[in-house]
Short mmCIF file of C-alpha atoms in Angstrom, two decimals:
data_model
loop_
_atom_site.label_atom_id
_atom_site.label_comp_id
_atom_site.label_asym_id
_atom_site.label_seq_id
_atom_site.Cartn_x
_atom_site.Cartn_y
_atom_site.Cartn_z
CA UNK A 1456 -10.97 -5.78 13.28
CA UNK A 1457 -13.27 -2.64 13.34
CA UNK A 1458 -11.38 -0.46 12.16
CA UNK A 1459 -9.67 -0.97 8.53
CA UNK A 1460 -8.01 2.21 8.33
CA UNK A 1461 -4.61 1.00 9.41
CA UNK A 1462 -4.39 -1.64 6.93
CA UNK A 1463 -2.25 0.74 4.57
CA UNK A 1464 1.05 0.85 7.15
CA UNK A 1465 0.80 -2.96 7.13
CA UNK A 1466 3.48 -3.69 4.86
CA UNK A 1467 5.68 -1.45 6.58
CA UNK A 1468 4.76 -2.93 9.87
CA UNK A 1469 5.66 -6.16 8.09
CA UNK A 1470 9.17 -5.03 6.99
CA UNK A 1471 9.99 -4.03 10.34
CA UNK A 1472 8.85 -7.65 11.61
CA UNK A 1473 10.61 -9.08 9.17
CA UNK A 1474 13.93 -7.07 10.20
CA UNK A 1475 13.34 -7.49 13.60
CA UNK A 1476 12.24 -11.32 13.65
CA UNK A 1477 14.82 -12.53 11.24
CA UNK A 1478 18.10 -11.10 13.66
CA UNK A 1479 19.98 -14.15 14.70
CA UNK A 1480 20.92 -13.01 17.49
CA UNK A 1481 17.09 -13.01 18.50
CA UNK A 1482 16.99 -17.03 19.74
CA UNK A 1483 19.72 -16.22 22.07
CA UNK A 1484 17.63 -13.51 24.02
CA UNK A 1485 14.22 -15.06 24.13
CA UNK A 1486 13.16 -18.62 25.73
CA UNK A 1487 9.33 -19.32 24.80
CA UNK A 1488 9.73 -21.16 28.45
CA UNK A 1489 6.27 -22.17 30.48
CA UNK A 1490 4.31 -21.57 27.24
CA UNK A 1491 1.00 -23.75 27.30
CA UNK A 1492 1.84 -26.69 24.48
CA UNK A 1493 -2.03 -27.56 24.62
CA UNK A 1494 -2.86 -23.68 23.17
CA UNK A 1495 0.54 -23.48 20.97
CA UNK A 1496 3.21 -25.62 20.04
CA UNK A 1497 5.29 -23.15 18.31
CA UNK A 1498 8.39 -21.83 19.87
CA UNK A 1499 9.32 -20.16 16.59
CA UNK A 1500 6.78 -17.88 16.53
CA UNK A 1501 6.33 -17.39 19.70
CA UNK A 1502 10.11 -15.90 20.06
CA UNK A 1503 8.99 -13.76 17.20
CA UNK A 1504 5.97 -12.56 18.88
CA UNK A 1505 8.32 -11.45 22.00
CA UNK A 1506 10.85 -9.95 19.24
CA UNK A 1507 8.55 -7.93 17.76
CA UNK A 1508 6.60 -6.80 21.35
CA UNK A 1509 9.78 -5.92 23.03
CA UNK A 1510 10.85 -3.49 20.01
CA UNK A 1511 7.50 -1.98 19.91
CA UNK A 1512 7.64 -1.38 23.60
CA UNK A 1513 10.76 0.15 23.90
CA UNK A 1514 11.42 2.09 20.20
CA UNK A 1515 8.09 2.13 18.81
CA UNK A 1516 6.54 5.80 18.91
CA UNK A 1517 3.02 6.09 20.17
CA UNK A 1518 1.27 6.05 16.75
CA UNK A 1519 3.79 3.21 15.43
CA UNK A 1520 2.36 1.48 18.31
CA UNK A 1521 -1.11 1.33 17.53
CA UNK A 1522 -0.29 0.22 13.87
CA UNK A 1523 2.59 -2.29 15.20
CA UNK A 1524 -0.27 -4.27 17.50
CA UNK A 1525 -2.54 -4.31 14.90
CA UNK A 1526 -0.47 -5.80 12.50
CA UNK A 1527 0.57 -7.95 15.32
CA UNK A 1528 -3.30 -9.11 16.03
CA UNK A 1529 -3.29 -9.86 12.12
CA UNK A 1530 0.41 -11.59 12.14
CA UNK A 1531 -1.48 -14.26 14.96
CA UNK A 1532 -4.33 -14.83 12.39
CA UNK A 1533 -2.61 -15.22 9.49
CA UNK A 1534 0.91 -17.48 11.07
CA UNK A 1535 -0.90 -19.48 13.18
CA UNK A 1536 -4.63 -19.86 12.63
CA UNK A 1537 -4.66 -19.78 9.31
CA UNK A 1538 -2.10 -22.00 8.65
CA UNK A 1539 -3.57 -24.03 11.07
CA UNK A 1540 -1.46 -24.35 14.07
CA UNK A 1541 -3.51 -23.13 16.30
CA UNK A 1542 -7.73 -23.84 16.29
CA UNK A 1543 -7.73 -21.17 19.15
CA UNK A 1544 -8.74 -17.67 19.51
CA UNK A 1545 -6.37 -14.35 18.68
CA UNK A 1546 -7.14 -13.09 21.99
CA UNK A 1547 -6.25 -16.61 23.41
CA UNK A 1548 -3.20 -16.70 21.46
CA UNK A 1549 -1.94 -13.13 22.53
CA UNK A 1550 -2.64 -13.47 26.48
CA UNK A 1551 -0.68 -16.94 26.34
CA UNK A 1552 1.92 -15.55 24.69
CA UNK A 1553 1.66 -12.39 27.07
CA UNK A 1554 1.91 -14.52 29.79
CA UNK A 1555 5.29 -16.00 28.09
CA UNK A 1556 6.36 -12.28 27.99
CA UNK A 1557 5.13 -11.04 31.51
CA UNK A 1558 7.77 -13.75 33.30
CA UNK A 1559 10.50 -12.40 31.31
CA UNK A 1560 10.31 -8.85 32.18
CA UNK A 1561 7.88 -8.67 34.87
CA UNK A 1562 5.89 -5.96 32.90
CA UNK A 1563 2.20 -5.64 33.45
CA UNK A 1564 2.01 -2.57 31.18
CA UNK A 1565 0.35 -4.39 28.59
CA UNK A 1566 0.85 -2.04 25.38
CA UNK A 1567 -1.12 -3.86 22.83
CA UNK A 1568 -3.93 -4.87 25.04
CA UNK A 1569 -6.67 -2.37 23.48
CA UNK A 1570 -5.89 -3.58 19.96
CA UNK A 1571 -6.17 -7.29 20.12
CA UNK A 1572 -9.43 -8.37 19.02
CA UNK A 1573 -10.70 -11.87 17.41
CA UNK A 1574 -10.32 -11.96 13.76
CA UNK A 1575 -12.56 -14.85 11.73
CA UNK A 1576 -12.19 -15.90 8.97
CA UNK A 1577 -14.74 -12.93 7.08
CA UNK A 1578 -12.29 -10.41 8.39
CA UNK A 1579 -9.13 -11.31 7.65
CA UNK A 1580 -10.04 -12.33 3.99
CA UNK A 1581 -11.35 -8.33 4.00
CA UNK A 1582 -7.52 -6.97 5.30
CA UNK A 1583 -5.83 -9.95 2.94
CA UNK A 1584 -8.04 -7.83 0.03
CA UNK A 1585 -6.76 -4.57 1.12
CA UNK A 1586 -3.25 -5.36 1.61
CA UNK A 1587 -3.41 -6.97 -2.13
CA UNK A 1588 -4.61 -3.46 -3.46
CA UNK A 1589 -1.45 -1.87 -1.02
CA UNK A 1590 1.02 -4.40 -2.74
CA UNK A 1591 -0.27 -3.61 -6.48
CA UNK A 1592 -0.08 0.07 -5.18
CA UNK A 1593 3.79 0.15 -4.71
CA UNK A 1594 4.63 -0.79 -8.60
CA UNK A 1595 2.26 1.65 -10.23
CA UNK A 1596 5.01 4.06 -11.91
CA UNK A 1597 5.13 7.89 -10.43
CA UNK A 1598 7.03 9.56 -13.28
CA UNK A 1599 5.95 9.43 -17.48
CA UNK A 1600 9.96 8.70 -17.78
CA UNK A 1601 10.55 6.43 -20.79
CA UNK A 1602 10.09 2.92 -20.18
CA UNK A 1603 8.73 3.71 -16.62
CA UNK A 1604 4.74 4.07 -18.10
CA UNK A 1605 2.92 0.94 -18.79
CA UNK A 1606 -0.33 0.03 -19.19
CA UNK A 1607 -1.23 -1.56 -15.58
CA UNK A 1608 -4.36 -0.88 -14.14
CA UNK A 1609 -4.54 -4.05 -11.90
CA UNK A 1610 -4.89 -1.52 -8.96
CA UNK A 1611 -7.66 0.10 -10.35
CA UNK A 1612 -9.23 -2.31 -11.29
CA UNK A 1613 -8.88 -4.27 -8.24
CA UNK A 1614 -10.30 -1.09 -6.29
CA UNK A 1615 -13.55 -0.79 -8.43
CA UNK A 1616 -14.22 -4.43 -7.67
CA UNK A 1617 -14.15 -3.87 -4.45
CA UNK A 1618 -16.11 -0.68 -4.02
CA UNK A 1619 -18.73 -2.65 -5.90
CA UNK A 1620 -19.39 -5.11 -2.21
CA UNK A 1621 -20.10 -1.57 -0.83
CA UNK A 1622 -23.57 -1.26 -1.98
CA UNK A 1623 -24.58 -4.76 -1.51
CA UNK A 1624 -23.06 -5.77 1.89
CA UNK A 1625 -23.70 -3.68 5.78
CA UNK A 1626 -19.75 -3.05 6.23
CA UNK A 1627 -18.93 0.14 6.25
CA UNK A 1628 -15.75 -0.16 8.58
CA UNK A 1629 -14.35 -1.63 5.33
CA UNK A 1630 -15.58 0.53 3.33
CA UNK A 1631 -13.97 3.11 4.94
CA UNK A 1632 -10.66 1.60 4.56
CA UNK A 1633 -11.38 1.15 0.82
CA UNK A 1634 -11.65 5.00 0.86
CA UNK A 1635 -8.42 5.58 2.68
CA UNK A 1636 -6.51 3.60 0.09
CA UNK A 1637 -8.48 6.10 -2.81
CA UNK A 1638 -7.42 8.93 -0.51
CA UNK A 1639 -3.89 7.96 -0.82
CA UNK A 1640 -4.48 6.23 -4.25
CA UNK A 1641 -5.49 9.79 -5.69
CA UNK A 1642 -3.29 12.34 -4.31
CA UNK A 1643 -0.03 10.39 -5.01
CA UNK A 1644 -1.67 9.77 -9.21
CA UNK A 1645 -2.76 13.07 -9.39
CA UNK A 1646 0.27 14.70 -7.87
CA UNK A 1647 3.52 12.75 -9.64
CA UNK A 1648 1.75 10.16 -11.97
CA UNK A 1649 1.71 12.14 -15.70
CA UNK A 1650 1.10 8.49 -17.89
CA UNK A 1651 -1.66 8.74 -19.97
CA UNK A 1652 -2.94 5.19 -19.68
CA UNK A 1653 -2.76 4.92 -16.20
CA UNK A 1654 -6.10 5.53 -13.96
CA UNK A 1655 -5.62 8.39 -11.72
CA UNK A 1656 -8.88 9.23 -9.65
CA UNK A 1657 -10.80 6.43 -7.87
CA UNK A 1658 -14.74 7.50 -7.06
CA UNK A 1659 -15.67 6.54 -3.59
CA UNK A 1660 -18.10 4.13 -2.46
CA UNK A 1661 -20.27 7.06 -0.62
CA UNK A 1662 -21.29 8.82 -4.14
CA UNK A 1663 -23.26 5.45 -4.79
CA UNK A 1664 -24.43 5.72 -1.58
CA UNK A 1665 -25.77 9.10 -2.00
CA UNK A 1666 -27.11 8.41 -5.71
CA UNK A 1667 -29.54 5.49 -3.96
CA UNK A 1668 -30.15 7.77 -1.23
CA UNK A 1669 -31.55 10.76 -3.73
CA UNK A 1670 -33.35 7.82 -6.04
CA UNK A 1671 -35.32 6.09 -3.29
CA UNK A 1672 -38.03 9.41 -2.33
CA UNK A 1673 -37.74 9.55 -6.32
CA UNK A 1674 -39.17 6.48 -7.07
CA UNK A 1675 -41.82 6.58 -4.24
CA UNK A 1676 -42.98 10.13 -5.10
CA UNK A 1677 -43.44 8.34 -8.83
CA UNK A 1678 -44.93 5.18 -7.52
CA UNK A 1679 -47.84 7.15 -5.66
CA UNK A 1680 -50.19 7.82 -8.85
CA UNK A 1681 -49.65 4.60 -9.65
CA UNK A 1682 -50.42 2.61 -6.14
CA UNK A 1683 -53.37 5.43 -6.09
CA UNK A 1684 -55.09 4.37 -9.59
CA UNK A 1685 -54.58 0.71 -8.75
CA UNK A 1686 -56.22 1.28 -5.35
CA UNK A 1687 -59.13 3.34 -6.81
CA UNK A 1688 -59.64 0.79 -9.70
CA UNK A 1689 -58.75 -2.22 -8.66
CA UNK A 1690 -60.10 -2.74 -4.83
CA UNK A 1691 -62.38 -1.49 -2.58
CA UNK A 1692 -60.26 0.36 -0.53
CA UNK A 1693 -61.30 4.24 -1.86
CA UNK A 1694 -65.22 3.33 -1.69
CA UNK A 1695 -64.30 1.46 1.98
CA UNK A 1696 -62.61 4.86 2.74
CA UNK A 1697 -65.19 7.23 1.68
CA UNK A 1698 -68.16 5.43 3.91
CA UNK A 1699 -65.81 5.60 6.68
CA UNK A 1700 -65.26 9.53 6.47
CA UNK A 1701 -69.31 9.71 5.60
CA UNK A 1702 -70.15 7.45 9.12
CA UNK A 1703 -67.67 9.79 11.12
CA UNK A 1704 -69.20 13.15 9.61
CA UNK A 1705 -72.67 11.45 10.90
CA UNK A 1706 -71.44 11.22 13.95
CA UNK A 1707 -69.74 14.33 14.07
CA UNK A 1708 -73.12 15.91 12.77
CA UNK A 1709 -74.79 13.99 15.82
CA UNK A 1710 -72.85 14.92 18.50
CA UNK A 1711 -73.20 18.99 17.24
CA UNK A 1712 -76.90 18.78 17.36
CA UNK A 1713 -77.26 17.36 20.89
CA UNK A 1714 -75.12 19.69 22.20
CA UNK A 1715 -77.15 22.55 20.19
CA UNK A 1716 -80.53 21.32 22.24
CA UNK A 1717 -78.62 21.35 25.55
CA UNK A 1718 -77.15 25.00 25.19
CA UNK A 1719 -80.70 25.92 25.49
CA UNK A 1720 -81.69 23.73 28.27
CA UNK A 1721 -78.52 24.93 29.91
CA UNK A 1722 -79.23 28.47 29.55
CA UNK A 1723 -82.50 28.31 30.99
CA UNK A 1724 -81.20 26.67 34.22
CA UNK A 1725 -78.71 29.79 34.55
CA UNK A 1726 -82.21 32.47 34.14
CA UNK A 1727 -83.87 30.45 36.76
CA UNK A 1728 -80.93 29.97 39.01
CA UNK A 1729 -80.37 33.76 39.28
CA UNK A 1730 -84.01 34.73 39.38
CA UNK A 1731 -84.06 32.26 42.13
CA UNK A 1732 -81.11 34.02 44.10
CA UNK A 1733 -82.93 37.39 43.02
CA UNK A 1734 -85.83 36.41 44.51
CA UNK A 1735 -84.25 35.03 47.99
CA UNK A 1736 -82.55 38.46 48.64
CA UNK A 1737 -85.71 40.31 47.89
CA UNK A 1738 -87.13 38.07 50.51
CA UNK A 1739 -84.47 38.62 52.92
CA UNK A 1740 -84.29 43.00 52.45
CA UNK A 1741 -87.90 42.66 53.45
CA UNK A 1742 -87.88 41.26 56.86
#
């Protein structure tokens, strides 16, 4: 999953499943018929999978949609591979299911086919972490009213753990969805949240970033003197350098005077050139 940002309308997206999935009337409608038993033995969820496909499809606005399949390409991870029914692929999963869905409607308008990806196992444990910080999110009070202030800074707290990975690890799609949750994070604490011993502004991970970015010329401009002195009294690397420049002004030196004793040489062969063509069209006025 590349792109972390929808992880905050996952637990609406799971509500609706939920809803939708848990309708009795649901295992009257759909027949997981002519699924492939060697990919998935799991009628149950595969009748959910339709459920939930066929509402998106035909209630589901077009940004619901987006957010609806990905939650969907996370739903396969989390039912079926990691709870091990399934050693296969999410993409694997989704077209056999699709296939499933295809005979029962005829529909080749596949709506969720640019947001299924493969999720491993790295991945999902990223979207379980954000979802955790979503959950601890909802019971964080919004009024000071009596008795509705406590101190509970689990999300916090959760958050600043998190933001620490940012400066060690090369994932900055996460990352990014950290910061949308302290987008969201800050504006509702700032805006309705008046308890005291709550924590209402989250830093985000790109003022570290920026911090290392200013130290690192820092440090280098510092460490030059030093590298310099060790160079100069430690090694022969300045004394190396120094008969190097000496040997090229030599050459240099060289190379000036030779061309100073051919200037002359040079202009001679000019005088004697035109006294020679001088002295042929004297010759020739004569005749």
């Amino acid at each position: 999953m590349n792109n972390y940002n929808y992880v905050y309308s996952f637990p609406e997206c799971k509500a609706d499943f939920e809803r939708i999935t848990n309708d009795e009337s649901v295992s009257g409608v759909f027949r997981c018929t002519g699924i492939n038993k060697d990919i998935i033995n799991d009628d149950i969820n595969c009748i959910k999978f339709l459920a939930y496909l066929h509402n998106l499809e035909n209630e589901g606005t077009s940004s619901h949609l987006v957010t609806g399949c990905k939650y969907l390409n996370f739903w396969l991870y989390d039912e079926l591979i990691n709870k091990n029914k399934s050693i296969h692929k999410t993409s694997i999963l989704y077209k056999e299911f699709m296939n499933v869905y295809d005979t029962l409607y005829s529909n080749d308008n596949e709506i969720c086919k640019d947001h299924i990806e493969d999720i491993n196992e790295e991945i999902y444990n990223k979207v379980k972490n954000l979802l955790e910080l979503y959950n601890h999110f909802k019971n964080v009070p919004t009024s000071s009213t009596v008795g509705n202030c406590f101190n509970d800074n689990k999300c916090a707290d959760l958050y600043n753990d998190f933001i620490k990975e940012c400066a060690k690890i090369n994932n900055r799609n996460f990352c990014d969805g950290l910061d949308k949750f302290r987008e969201i994070y800050n504006e509702r604490m700032i805006f309705l949240n008046t308890c005291e011993n709550v924590q209402k502004y989250l830093p985000s991970y790109k003022s570290n970033n920026m911090a290392v970015t200013i130290l690192i010329p820092i440090i280098i401009i510092l460490a030059i003197p030093f590298i310099l002195f060790f160079l100069h009294k430690y090694t022969t690397f300045p004394s190396q350098l120094l008969l190097k420049i000496k040997k090229n002004a030599r050459i240099f030196d060289d190379q000036y005077e030779n061309t100073e004793n051919f200037l002359p040489m040079s202009q001679s062969f000019n005088r004697n050139s035109e006294n020679s063509a001088w002295n042929i069209a004297y010759h020739t006025g004569t005749r």
